[in-house]
Amino acid sequence: SPVVQEITRHKNKHRLFVDCEKLVNSLIDELQEDNIHKENYKYSTLYSHYAESVVNIFTESHTNFAILLERIGVFYQTVGNLSKAMSFYTQDNEMCKKLVAQNPQNPDNKNSLAISYSKLGETHQLLGNLEKALEYYEKLNQLFEELHSAYPTNVEFKNNLAISYSKLGETQSSLGNLEKALEYYEKDIELAQELHSAYPTNVQFKNGLALSYCYLGQTYQQMKNIAQAKKYYLEGKRLYSELVRDFPQYPNFKQNLQWVENALSGL
């Protein structure tokens, strides 16, 4: 009965979050992008339904609720419902803004706000709203520049800053602003090279550097600078050849290697 539910929630409101904390954390785990069931969405749909019920009940700002809003958005983006994804990413963004306002010195809150801008930018990019995507990516980049400046030894913040430069470069390239795209890709690759050099066995960083080389090659190719395009494509090919050799279980590496080989043959 909805009446009994409401009475129960009201009577226990002083302990409701504590009672539900385990549920919230479980839903956050189940709705991670890697856990969303790509073969059968039955369970993910159910978890998303539960998660929506939770965030509709709790009105206060809390880090866990912000994460849960983001995860619901990820679910809807994965299943192709971009309007619903946008709605939950927007709610996540608003809650993250409140959390930053409440505790502006907390780097985790600022990091969560940056990620919310990234999600909004990605969704607008998928919808073809490139100018709006660029607006959110610029806010994302500003926050990660601040975080990296304040915590220069934090590897996650440094990597996220590199990714934000890459997103800006990609969007500027799509808008036809190749000089601006090149500027951002060069900032991206500087950080990517530093990360790979410091952590040569880290697959994520090696893949990030390979992508950076490919993006630079593609941009120089669009600018008709074939010598530079070839130079960066060859570096990307070298890294992807190593990744395919060492990690044959990852199909994306093989696909990217084929892509850069095709790009080289087309020069």
Short mmCIF file of C-alpha atoms in Angstrom, two decimals:
data_model
loop_
_atom_site.label_atom_id
_atom_site.label_comp_id
_atom_site.label_asym_id
_atom_site.label_seq_id
_atom_site.Cartn_x
_atom_site.Cartn_y
_atom_site.Cartn_z
CA SER A 1 0.00 0.00 0.00
CA PRO A 2 1.41 3.43 -0.93
CA VAL A 3 -0.15 4.85 2.26
CA VAL A 4 1.65 2.32 4.45
CA GLN A 5 4.88 2.97 2.56
CA GLU A 6 4.61 6.71 3.18
CA ILE A 7 3.78 6.24 6.88
CA THR A 8 6.73 3.87 7.30
CA ARG A 9 9.11 6.28 5.58
CA HIS A 10 7.86 9.18 7.72
CA LYS A 11 8.20 7.24 10.98
CA ASN A 12 11.73 6.12 10.10
CA LYS A 13 12.98 9.22 8.31
CA HIS A 14 15.68 9.78 10.96
CA ARG A 15 17.28 6.43 10.06
CA LEU A 16 16.11 5.99 6.49
CA PHE A 17 19.45 6.69 4.83
CA VAL A 18 21.28 4.30 7.16
CA ASP A 19 18.69 1.62 6.47
CA CYS A 20 19.00 2.11 2.71
CA GLU A 21 22.75 2.70 2.43
CA LYS A 22 23.56 -0.93 1.62
CA LEU A 23 20.83 -0.95 -1.04
CA VAL A 24 22.15 2.28 -2.58
CA ASN A 25 25.71 0.95 -2.72
CA SER A 26 24.53 -2.31 -4.27
CA LEU A 27 22.59 -0.43 -6.94
CA ILE A 28 25.63 1.73 -7.69
CA ASP A 29 27.70 -1.43 -8.23
CA GLU A 30 25.08 -3.17 -10.37
CA LEU A 31 24.63 -0.13 -12.61
CA GLN A 32 28.31 0.33 -13.41
CA GLU A 33 28.76 0.53 -17.15
CA ASP A 34 30.66 -2.77 -17.26
CA ASN A 35 27.91 -4.50 -15.26
CA ILE A 36 24.99 -3.43 -17.42
CA HIS A 37 23.83 -6.65 -19.01
CA LYS A 38 24.41 -6.23 -22.71
CA GLU A 39 22.95 -9.65 -23.59
CA ASN A 40 19.84 -9.32 -21.44
CA TYR A 41 18.69 -5.99 -19.99
CA LYS A 42 16.11 -7.63 -17.72
CA TYR A 43 18.15 -7.27 -14.53
CA SER A 44 19.65 -3.89 -15.37
CA THR A 45 16.16 -2.56 -16.09
CA LEU A 46 15.01 -3.84 -12.72
CA TYR A 47 17.98 -2.31 -10.89
CA SER A 48 17.40 0.98 -12.68
CA HIS A 49 13.75 0.92 -11.62
CA TYR A 50 14.78 0.40 -7.99
CA ALA A 51 17.41 3.14 -8.27
CA GLU A 52 14.87 5.63 -9.63
CA SER A 53 12.57 4.85 -6.69
CA VAL A 54 15.43 5.57 -4.29
CA VAL A 55 16.45 8.92 -5.78
CA ASN A 56 12.82 10.01 -5.94
CA ILE A 57 12.41 9.43 -2.19
CA PHE A 58 15.58 11.13 -0.94
CA THR A 59 15.73 14.86 -1.59
CA GLU A 60 18.92 15.74 0.31
CA SER A 61 22.26 16.05 -1.48
CA HIS A 62 24.64 13.16 -0.90
CA THR A 63 27.61 11.81 -2.82
CA ASN A 64 26.04 8.35 -3.13
CA PHE A 65 22.84 9.77 -4.58
CA ALA A 66 24.83 11.80 -7.12
CA ILE A 67 26.67 8.64 -8.17
CA LEU A 68 23.38 6.74 -8.40
CA LEU A 69 21.86 9.45 -10.61
CA GLU A 70 24.89 9.19 -12.90
CA ARG A 71 24.57 5.37 -13.04
CA ILE A 72 20.89 5.60 -13.99
CA GLY A 73 21.91 7.99 -16.76
CA VAL A 74 24.56 5.49 -17.93
CA PHE A 75 21.90 2.77 -18.10
CA TYR A 76 19.59 4.88 -20.26
CA GLN A 77 22.48 5.98 -22.47
CA THR A 78 23.48 2.34 -22.94
CA VAL A 79 19.97 1.31 -23.99
CA GLY A 80 19.70 4.31 -26.33
CA ASN A 81 17.22 6.45 -24.41
CA LEU A 82 19.21 9.67 -24.58
CA SER A 83 16.41 11.95 -23.37
CA LYS A 84 16.13 9.96 -20.12
CA ALA A 85 19.91 9.83 -19.84
CA MET A 86 20.05 13.61 -20.20
CA SER A 87 17.44 14.03 -17.48
CA PHE A 88 19.38 11.99 -14.93
CA TYR A 89 22.75 13.47 -15.90
CA THR A 90 21.23 16.92 -15.38
CA GLN A 91 19.96 15.92 -11.93
CA ASP A 92 23.40 14.51 -11.13
CA ASN A 93 25.02 17.75 -12.26
CA GLU A 94 22.72 19.87 -10.08
CA MET A 95 23.38 17.70 -7.02
CA CYS A 96 27.14 17.80 -7.62
CA LYS A 97 26.99 21.61 -7.79
CA LYS A 98 25.28 21.64 -4.38
CA LEU A 99 27.89 19.29 -2.92
CA VAL A 100 30.73 21.49 -4.21
CA ALA A 101 29.00 24.59 -2.77
CA GLN A 102 28.66 22.84 0.60
CA ASN A 103 32.31 21.75 0.67
CA PRO A 104 34.36 23.51 -2.03
CA GLN A 105 37.65 22.15 -0.67
CA ASN A 106 36.66 18.51 -1.19
CA PRO A 107 38.42 17.28 -4.36
CA ASP A 108 36.07 14.30 -4.69
CA ASN A 109 33.07 16.59 -4.98
CA LYS A 110 34.80 18.65 -7.67
CA ASN A 111 35.81 15.44 -9.46
CA SER A 112 32.18 14.24 -9.42
CA LEU A 113 31.02 17.58 -10.82
CA ALA A 114 33.59 17.31 -13.61
CA ILE A 115 32.38 13.81 -14.50
CA SER A 116 28.78 15.08 -14.61
CA TYR A 117 29.85 17.72 -17.16
CA SER A 118 31.56 14.97 -19.16
CA LYS A 119 28.36 12.90 -19.24
CA LEU A 120 26.29 15.89 -20.33
CA GLY A 121 28.84 16.69 -23.04
CA GLU A 122 28.86 13.11 -24.31
CA THR A 123 25.06 13.03 -24.51
CA HIS A 124 24.87 16.32 -26.41
CA GLN A 125 27.62 15.04 -28.72
CA LEU A 126 25.58 11.89 -29.43
CA LEU A 127 22.56 14.09 -30.15
CA GLY A 128 24.61 16.19 -32.58
CA ASN A 129 24.55 19.31 -30.39
CA LEU A 130 28.26 19.99 -30.78
CA GLU A 131 28.28 23.58 -29.56
CA LYS A 132 26.49 22.52 -26.36
CA ALA A 133 28.84 19.55 -25.97
CA LEU A 134 31.79 21.92 -26.31
CA GLU A 135 30.35 24.14 -23.58
CA TYR A 136 30.23 21.23 -21.12
CA TYR A 137 33.65 19.91 -22.14
CA GLU A 138 35.14 23.35 -21.45
CA LYS A 139 33.66 23.26 -17.93
CA LEU A 140 34.99 19.72 -17.52
CA ASN A 141 38.44 20.83 -18.63
CA GLN A 142 38.48 23.82 -16.28
CA LEU A 143 37.72 21.63 -13.26
CA PHE A 144 40.35 19.05 -14.14
CA GLU A 145 42.94 21.77 -14.72
CA GLU A 146 42.15 23.04 -11.21
CA LEU A 147 42.34 19.54 -9.72
CA HIS A 148 45.60 18.69 -11.48
CA SER A 149 47.11 22.00 -10.41
CA ALA A 150 46.08 21.44 -6.79
CA TYR A 151 47.05 17.74 -6.76
CA PRO A 152 49.85 17.33 -9.35
CA THR A 153 50.82 13.86 -8.10
CA ASN A 154 47.29 12.48 -8.40
CA VAL A 155 47.46 10.15 -11.42
CA GLU A 156 43.69 9.93 -11.88
CA PHE A 157 43.31 13.71 -12.11
CA LYS A 158 46.21 13.92 -14.56
CA ASN A 159 44.73 11.22 -16.78
CA ASN A 160 41.30 12.83 -16.62
CA LEU A 161 42.81 16.15 -17.66
CA ALA A 162 44.38 14.44 -20.68
CA ILE A 163 41.00 12.93 -21.57
CA SER A 164 39.32 16.32 -21.26
CA TYR A 165 41.83 17.81 -23.74
CA SER A 166 41.09 14.91 -26.09
CA LYS A 167 37.33 15.53 -25.87
CA LEU A 168 37.86 19.23 -26.62
CA GLY A 169 40.07 18.34 -29.56
CA GLU A 170 37.54 15.88 -30.96
CA THR A 171 34.68 18.36 -30.67
CA GLN A 172 36.66 21.22 -32.20
CA SER A 173 37.65 18.90 -35.05
CA SER A 174 34.00 17.97 -35.65
CA LEU A 175 33.19 21.68 -35.76
CA GLY A 176 35.89 22.20 -38.40
CA ASN A 177 38.23 24.16 -36.11
CA LEU A 178 41.34 22.13 -36.92
CA GLU A 179 43.93 24.56 -35.53
CA LYS A 180 42.09 24.64 -32.22
CA ALA A 181 41.72 20.85 -32.26
CA LEU A 182 45.46 20.50 -32.84
CA GLU A 183 46.17 22.75 -29.86
CA TYR A 184 44.13 20.53 -27.55
CA TYR A 185 45.48 17.26 -28.96
CA GLU A 186 49.03 18.47 -28.37
CA LYS A 187 48.19 19.18 -24.71
CA ASP A 188 46.58 15.76 -24.49
CA ILE A 189 49.58 13.93 -25.93
CA GLU A 190 52.03 15.70 -23.63
CA LEU A 191 50.19 14.33 -20.59
CA ALA A 192 49.64 10.93 -22.25
CA GLN A 193 53.37 10.56 -22.92
CA GLU A 194 54.19 11.45 -19.31
CA LEU A 195 51.69 8.91 -17.98
CA HIS A 196 52.90 6.12 -20.24
CA SER A 197 56.52 6.90 -19.43
CA ALA A 198 55.83 6.79 -15.68
CA TYR A 199 53.64 3.67 -15.90
CA PRO A 200 54.79 1.73 -18.99
CA THR A 201 52.88 -1.43 -18.03
CA ASN A 202 49.55 0.36 -17.55
CA VAL A 203 47.31 -0.75 -20.43
CA GLN A 204 44.93 2.20 -20.07
CA PHE A 205 47.73 4.74 -20.37
CA LYS A 206 49.32 2.94 -23.31
CA ASN A 207 45.99 2.84 -25.11
CA GLY A 208 45.44 6.52 -24.30
CA LEU A 209 48.79 7.43 -25.84
CA ALA A 210 48.06 5.34 -28.94
CA LEU A 211 44.72 7.12 -29.37
CA SER A 212 46.44 10.48 -28.95
CA TYR A 213 48.88 9.65 -31.75
CA CYS A 214 45.99 8.60 -33.99
CA TYR A 215 44.02 11.78 -33.28
CA LEU A 216 47.05 13.91 -34.12
CA GLY A 217 47.64 11.90 -37.29
CA GLN A 218 44.03 12.34 -38.35
CA THR A 219 44.12 16.08 -37.68
CA TYR A 220 47.33 16.60 -39.65
CA GLN A 221 45.86 14.52 -42.47
CA GLN A 222 42.81 16.80 -42.56
CA MET A 223 45.19 19.77 -42.65
CA LYS A 224 46.99 18.16 -45.66
CA ASN A 225 50.23 17.81 -43.72
CA ILE A 226 50.91 14.25 -44.86
CA ALA A 227 54.43 13.97 -43.43
CA GLN A 228 53.25 14.79 -39.91
CA ALA A 229 50.14 12.64 -40.31
CA LYS A 230 52.29 9.65 -41.27
CA LYS A 231 54.65 10.24 -38.38
CA TYR A 232 51.88 10.09 -35.77
CA TYR A 233 49.97 7.28 -37.46
CA LEU A 234 53.14 5.15 -37.38
CA GLU A 235 53.54 5.78 -33.66
CA GLY A 236 49.91 4.80 -33.11
CA LYS A 237 50.40 1.68 -35.22
CA ARG A 238 53.48 0.69 -33.22
CA LEU A 239 51.65 0.92 -29.91
CA TYR A 240 48.52 -0.84 -31.14
CA SER A 241 50.63 -3.63 -32.63
CA GLU A 242 52.14 -4.18 -29.19
CA LEU A 243 48.72 -4.03 -27.49
CA VAL A 244 47.25 -6.56 -29.92
CA ARG A 245 50.26 -8.83 -29.37
CA ASP A 246 50.12 -8.60 -25.58
CA PHE A 247 46.34 -8.43 -25.11
CA PRO A 248 44.67 -10.36 -27.93
CA GLN A 249 41.54 -10.76 -25.79
CA TYR A 250 40.64 -7.07 -26.28
CA PRO A 251 38.93 -6.69 -29.70
CA ASN A 252 39.08 -2.86 -29.59
CA PHE A 253 42.87 -2.91 -29.90
CA LYS A 254 42.66 -5.01 -33.07
CA GLN A 255 39.96 -2.74 -34.50
CA ASN A 256 42.03 0.38 -33.79
CA LEU A 257 45.12 -1.23 -35.34
CA GLN A 258 43.14 -1.99 -38.49
CA TRP A 259 41.83 1.57 -38.54
CA VAL A 260 45.29 3.16 -38.32
CA GLU A 261 46.66 0.73 -40.95
CA ASN A 262 43.84 1.77 -43.29
CA ALA A 263 44.58 5.43 -42.57
CA LEU A 264 48.25 4.92 -43.45
CA SER A 265 47.40 3.13 -46.68
CA GLY A 266 45.17 6.02 -47.67
CA LEU A 267 47.89 8.68 -47.37
#
